[in-house]
Amino acid sequence: MDSLHIEKLNVSIGEKSILNDFTLTVPKGEVHALMGPNGTGKSTLAKVLAGHQDYHTDSGSVLLDGKEILGKEPDEISHAGLFLAFQYPLEIPGVSIANFIRAAIESRLGAEESLDAPAYYRRLYEKMDLLQIDRKFTSRSLNEGFSGGEKKRAEILQMAMLEPTYCILDETDSGLDIDALKVVSNGVNFMRSNERGSLIITHYQRLLDYIVPDVVHVMWDGRIVKSGGKGLALELEEKGYDWVKDELAVACS
Amino acid sequence: MKLMDENPLNLPSASDPDWRFASVRKYRLDAVQPTVDLPEDALQDLAERSRFLDDTSGHAILAGNQLSAPIHLQDSAINLGVSLDLSETPCEMFPTLGGQQFLDYNSTNSRTSICLNVPDNVELQSPILLVHWNDTGVALPQVQVKTGKYSKLCLVEIYLSADSTPGHNIASTQVQAGEGSHVSRVVVRNWNPHTTAVHLEKLSAQRDALLRSININIGGGTIRQESVISAEGQGADLRLHSLSVSGEDQEFDQRTLQTHQAPNSRSDLLFKNALMAGGRTIFSGMIRVSPEAQYTDAYQTNRNLLLDPSAEANSLPGLEILANDVKCSHGATSGQIDDEQLFYMRSRGITEQLARQLLVFGFFEEIISKIHLPDLENKVRGWIEERFKT
Ligand SMILES: Nc1ncnc2c1ncn2[C@@H]1O[C@H](COP(=O)(O)OP(=O)(O)OP(=O)(O)O)[C@@H](O)[C@H]1O
Ligand SMILES: [Mg+2]
């Protein structure tokens, strides 16, 4: 019940099917890693979970603590407790980081409630310090002109501010140098809790040295072909993605 | 009435290429009510409503073709030799971009020509504010500005309607930025929807002068703005920015010419339009670089944000380059709010409606943030928000 539970999800775009009977459960309190070669459907999965409308869901279900989120609007899904850190965060010209996150937090308040602005800024600066984001960034337009690494930090900042129950991080490590990787991992680890589940999508085992997962899943052609402990990531790194294609996928089908 | 009988306004022909896409006949003056002089209390009321800036070096408030109160200039500015007067002499004529008849009409009939002179080496710390209230009839304001060598000026011109009566405005502004001077000008037009207006302006910069002009067009009916900006001395730097919000029964027609007569000069134009249901905009821009204006940089960008399928944005960018070593670019884009940006924002919990609003206001910020006068920026944001509520 207390989990992000994806059951036999089939998703297509146009004629092309991308997710095939995709099934995965991330219980609250655990961190799972999802690894797989390019084009295997990882970002598609992430976006479908977050409510992107371009993809067609043929069948399946996605339960967030027992509640169906498939077919819901992206903002409803966010309010239900899911957060997606984007592989490619969008630039939002003219909307400052502070105002953007503020709007996201205010959208969660009841009609009678109002945001405590000083407390909000205190919390924002605290999280920015943790993620080593210069305070000058608060008034900069979100992601506009940011470097790859700055965009990824801004994603984790939003996540830290919104305190979701389930986090999906789509290739948050790509484009980060080792220092930035440590900072981002630190931010993610800081949020680890018994009350939160995370799914970390990545190509590289390197990230998993810093964010140690409870379970590793290997994805190929729209479904999970092998799951295991954190040793699986090392094995995958060693044997390469051809191993997935030639052995795991064959064994699965 | 008298004014118009003596000097009728001949409208341009609807087939005039300088008026392509424009609703020429909307600019007719024949059904216009005569201008009436306002009583003292009404004038005072308008003066009261003109407190748009906390801190100014001086101001002039006009109601129709009258001064609503004596022109005011701070002692500190007077001591520096700055002058702000009502002039007897009409402004010099300058080339127009199709609106010659309107400039002639303004020049022949205007009774309110405001002249601002800033002497050499004088730096005004706070802005000069000019407010033009439109009432019944045709208002014919003129503004003539000259800045001396290495002086500094910020000028704010605000054009508004006193009430909801239909009004007409035919205005001219001429700014001559002297050598090495820094002039920044902000023009805000927020008339009632029954107003037609033609605003003709010529902005020129001498050697090493920096002249920035920002136009914010919010309210009005059928509005035409012609801006000729001219780099007359080497190293001159001109920046012309505009933001227009066009909605139901609104037409903003903007024609621009960037001319470069001197080498190493620069001009940068960015005109942004947001179009709501039924809104129309026209942007026609030309860059003209003379043979002697080598090493010129000239840029021209028009960006239209279409917020409704019924909106219509027309764009006519142009270049005419006679020098061979220049950097010029021009471009126009029209688009809607990006679905992926919307998805991104909504995935953070922001509702679709608020996400759209934030993106539209974000589109405006690029221009608004260039005003650099916080109280005016907030005023403008407020006016635009009101525009979106109606
Ligand atoms: N909007 C789209 N239109 C058409 N095809 C798409 C679209 N989005 C994804 N695809 C296709 O679906 C497949 C899965 O793409 P997806 O981005 O989910 O892969 P990924 O596993 O995230 O890859 P990467 O590791 O490169 O990020 C790819 O073949 C891709 O080309
Ligand atoms: Mg991907």
PDB file of N, CA and C and ligand atoms in Angstrom, chain A residues 13 16 18 36-45 47 54-55 87-88 170-171 201 203 219, ligand 1:
ATOM      1  N   ILE A  13       3.561   5.843 -28.373  1.00  0.00           N
ATOM      2  CA  ILE A  13       3.450   7.170 -28.984  1.00  0.00           C
ATOM      3  C   ILE A  13       3.295   6.917 -30.470  1.00  0.00           C
ATOM      4  N   LYS A  16       4.200   3.506 -32.229  1.00  0.00           N
ATOM      5  CA  LYS A  16       5.328   2.858 -31.579  1.00  0.00           C
ATOM      6  C   LYS A  16       5.044   2.570 -30.098  1.00  0.00           C
ATOM      7  N   ILE A  18       6.317   1.894 -26.435  1.00  0.00           N
ATOM      8  CA  ILE A  18       7.557   2.229 -25.733  1.00  0.00           C
ATOM      9  C   ILE A  18       7.672   1.465 -24.410  1.00  0.00           C
ATOM     10  N   GLY A  36      19.539   1.563 -17.786  1.00  0.00           N
ATOM     11  CA  GLY A  36      19.221   0.972 -19.085  1.00  0.00           C
ATOM     12  C   GLY A  36      19.799   1.809 -20.190  1.00  0.00           C
ATOM     13  N   PRO A  37      20.011   1.177 -21.351  1.00  0.00           N
ATOM     14  CA  PRO A  37      20.626   1.906 -22.463  1.00  0.00           C
ATOM     15  C   PRO A  37      19.732   3.025 -23.011  1.00  0.00           C
ATOM     16  N   ASN A  38      20.321   3.833 -23.848  1.00  0.00           N
ATOM     17  CA  ASN A  38      19.590   4.935 -24.490  1.00  0.00           C
ATOM     18  C   ASN A  38      18.352   4.442 -25.220  1.00  0.00           C
ATOM     19  N   GLY A  39      17.298   5.222 -25.092  1.00  0.00           N
ATOM     20  CA  GLY A  39      16.103   4.946 -25.894  1.00  0.00           C
ATOM     21  C   GLY A  39      15.281   3.776 -25.409  1.00  0.00           C
ATOM     22  N   THR A  40      15.538   3.320 -24.206  1.00  0.00           N
ATOM     23  CA  THR A  40      14.838   2.137 -23.737  1.00  0.00           C
ATOM     24  C   THR A  40      13.505   2.473 -23.058  1.00  0.00           C
ATOM     25  N   GLY A  41      13.262   3.767 -22.844  1.00  0.00           N
ATOM     26  CA  GLY A  41      11.953   4.186 -22.340  1.00  0.00           C
ATOM     27  C   GLY A  41      11.957   4.734 -20.924  1.00  0.00           C
ATOM     28  N   LYS A  42      13.130   5.038 -20.392  1.00  0.00           N
ATOM     29  CA  LYS A  42      13.215   5.506 -19.004  1.00  0.00           C
ATOM     30  C   LYS A  42      12.538   6.871 -18.817  1.00  0.00           C
ATOM     31  N   SER A  43      12.864   7.811 -19.716  1.00  0.00           N
ATOM     32  CA  SER A  43      12.252   9.138 -19.581  1.00  0.00           C
ATOM     33  C   SER A  43      10.762   9.088 -19.891  1.00  0.00           C
ATOM     34  N   THR A  44      10.407   8.205 -20.815  1.00  0.00           N
ATOM     35  CA  THR A  44       8.984   8.061 -21.129  1.00  0.00           C
ATOM     36  C   THR A  44       8.231   7.630 -19.878  1.00  0.00           C
ATOM     37  N   LEU A  45       8.775   6.644 -19.188  1.00  0.00           N
ATOM     38  CA  LEU A  45       8.160   6.188 -17.940  1.00  0.00           C
ATOM     39  C   LEU A  45       8.002   7.364 -16.970  1.00  0.00           C
ATOM     40  N   LYS A  47       7.912  10.574 -17.496  1.00  0.00           N
ATOM     41  CA  LYS A  47       6.953  11.606 -17.913  1.00  0.00           C
ATOM     42  C   LYS A  47       5.516  11.121 -17.830  1.00  0.00           C
ATOM     43  N   ASP A  54       1.292  13.653 -23.974  1.00  0.00           N
ATOM     44  CA  ASP A  54       1.629  13.258 -25.349  1.00  0.00           C
ATOM     45  C   ASP A  54       1.643  11.747 -25.553  1.00  0.00           C
ATOM     46  N   TYR A  55       1.801  11.017 -24.458  1.00  0.00           N
ATOM     47  CA  TYR A  55       1.920   9.570 -24.575  1.00  0.00           C
ATOM     48  C   TYR A  55       0.559   8.931 -24.396  1.00  0.00           C
ATOM     49  N   GLN A  87      15.165  15.221 -16.853  1.00  0.00           N
ATOM     50  CA  GLN A  87      16.444  14.998 -17.537  1.00  0.00           C
ATOM     51  C   GLN A  87      16.896  16.293 -18.215  1.00  0.00           C
ATOM     52  N   TYR A  88      15.934  16.963 -18.843  1.00  0.00           N
ATOM     53  CA  TYR A  88      16.228  18.248 -19.502  1.00  0.00           C
ATOM     54  C   TYR A  88      15.292  19.321 -18.944  1.00  0.00           C
ATOM     55  N   ASP A 170      15.485  11.790 -13.107  1.00  0.00           N
ATOM     56  CA  ASP A 170      15.825  11.300 -14.440  1.00  0.00           C
ATOM     57  C   ASP A 170      17.195  11.830 -14.857  1.00  0.00           C
ATOM     58  N   GLU A 171      18.200  10.979 -14.782  1.00  0.00           N
ATOM     59  CA  GLU A 171      19.572  11.317 -15.200  1.00  0.00           C
ATOM     60  C   GLU A 171      20.056  12.619 -14.589  1.00  0.00           C
ATOM     61  N   ILE A 201      16.974   7.285 -11.992  1.00  0.00           N
ATOM     62  CA  ILE A 201      17.262   6.800 -13.339  1.00  0.00           C
ATOM     63  C   ILE A 201      18.670   7.237 -13.719  1.00  0.00           C
ATOM     64  N   HIS A 203      22.445   6.134 -16.210  1.00  0.00           N
ATOM     65  CA  HIS A 203      23.222   5.269 -17.089  1.00  0.00           C
ATOM     66  C   HIS A 203      24.414   4.673 -16.363  1.00  0.00           C
ATOM     67  N   MET A 219      16.669  -2.068 -17.232  1.00  0.00           N
ATOM     68  CA  MET A 219      15.551  -1.927 -18.165  1.00  0.00           C
ATOM     69  C   MET A 219      16.053  -2.102 -19.585  1.00  0.00           C
TER      70      MET A 219
HETATM   71  N1  LIG C   1       7.682  12.622 -28.128  1.00  0.00           N
HETATM   72  C1  LIG C   1       8.186  11.540 -28.759  1.00  0.00           C
HETATM   73  N2  LIG C   1       7.871  11.315 -30.049  1.00  0.00           N
HETATM   74  C2  LIG C   1       8.363  10.210 -30.676  1.00  0.00           C
HETATM   75  N3  LIG C   1       9.145   9.310 -30.121  1.00  0.00           N
HETATM   76  C3  LIG C   1       9.489   9.481 -28.847  1.00  0.00           C
HETATM   77  C4  LIG C   1       9.029  10.602 -28.089  1.00  0.00           C
HETATM   78  N4  LIG C   1       9.526  10.512 -26.848  1.00  0.00           N
HETATM   79  C5  LIG C   1      10.279   9.390 -26.845  1.00  0.00           C
HETATM   80  N5  LIG C   1      10.241   8.777 -28.038  1.00  0.00           N
HETATM   81  C6  LIG C   1      10.951   7.525 -28.382  1.00  0.00           C
HETATM   82  O1  LIG C   1      10.689   6.579 -27.360  1.00  0.00           O
HETATM   83  C7  LIG C   1      11.856   5.828 -27.087  1.00  0.00           C
HETATM   84  C8  LIG C   1      12.194   5.940 -25.616  1.00  0.00           C
HETATM   85  O2  LIG C   1      12.673   7.253 -25.353  1.00  0.00           O
HETATM   86  P1  LIG C   1      13.074   7.735 -23.899  1.00  0.00           P
HETATM   87  O3  LIG C   1      13.416   9.159 -23.968  1.00  0.00           O
HETATM   88  O4  LIG C   1      12.003   7.352 -22.952  1.00  0.00           O
HETATM   89  O5  LIG C   1      14.375   6.868 -23.654  1.00  0.00           O
HETATM   90  P2  LIG C   1      15.424   6.928 -22.453  1.00  0.00           P
HETATM   91  O6  LIG C   1      15.523   5.553 -21.949  1.00  0.00           O
HETATM   92  O7  LIG C   1      15.043   7.976 -21.494  1.00  0.00           O
HETATM   93  O8  LIG C   1      16.742   7.322 -23.225  1.00  0.00           O
HETATM   94  P3  LIG C   1      18.030   8.178 -22.725  1.00  0.00           P
HETATM   95  O9  LIG C   1      18.848   7.241 -21.933  1.00  0.00           O
HETATM   96  O10 LIG C   1      18.712   8.555 -23.986  1.00  0.00           O
HETATM   97  O11 LIG C   1      17.533   9.325 -21.944  1.00  0.00           O
HETATM   98  C9  LIG C   1      12.951   6.329 -28.000  1.00  0.00           C
HETATM   99  O12 LIG C   1      13.007   5.481 -29.115  1.00  0.00           O
HETATM  100  C10 LIG C   1      12.458   7.684 -28.393  1.00  0.00           C
HETATM  101  O13 LIG C   1      12.927   8.028 -29.658  1.00  0.00           O
END
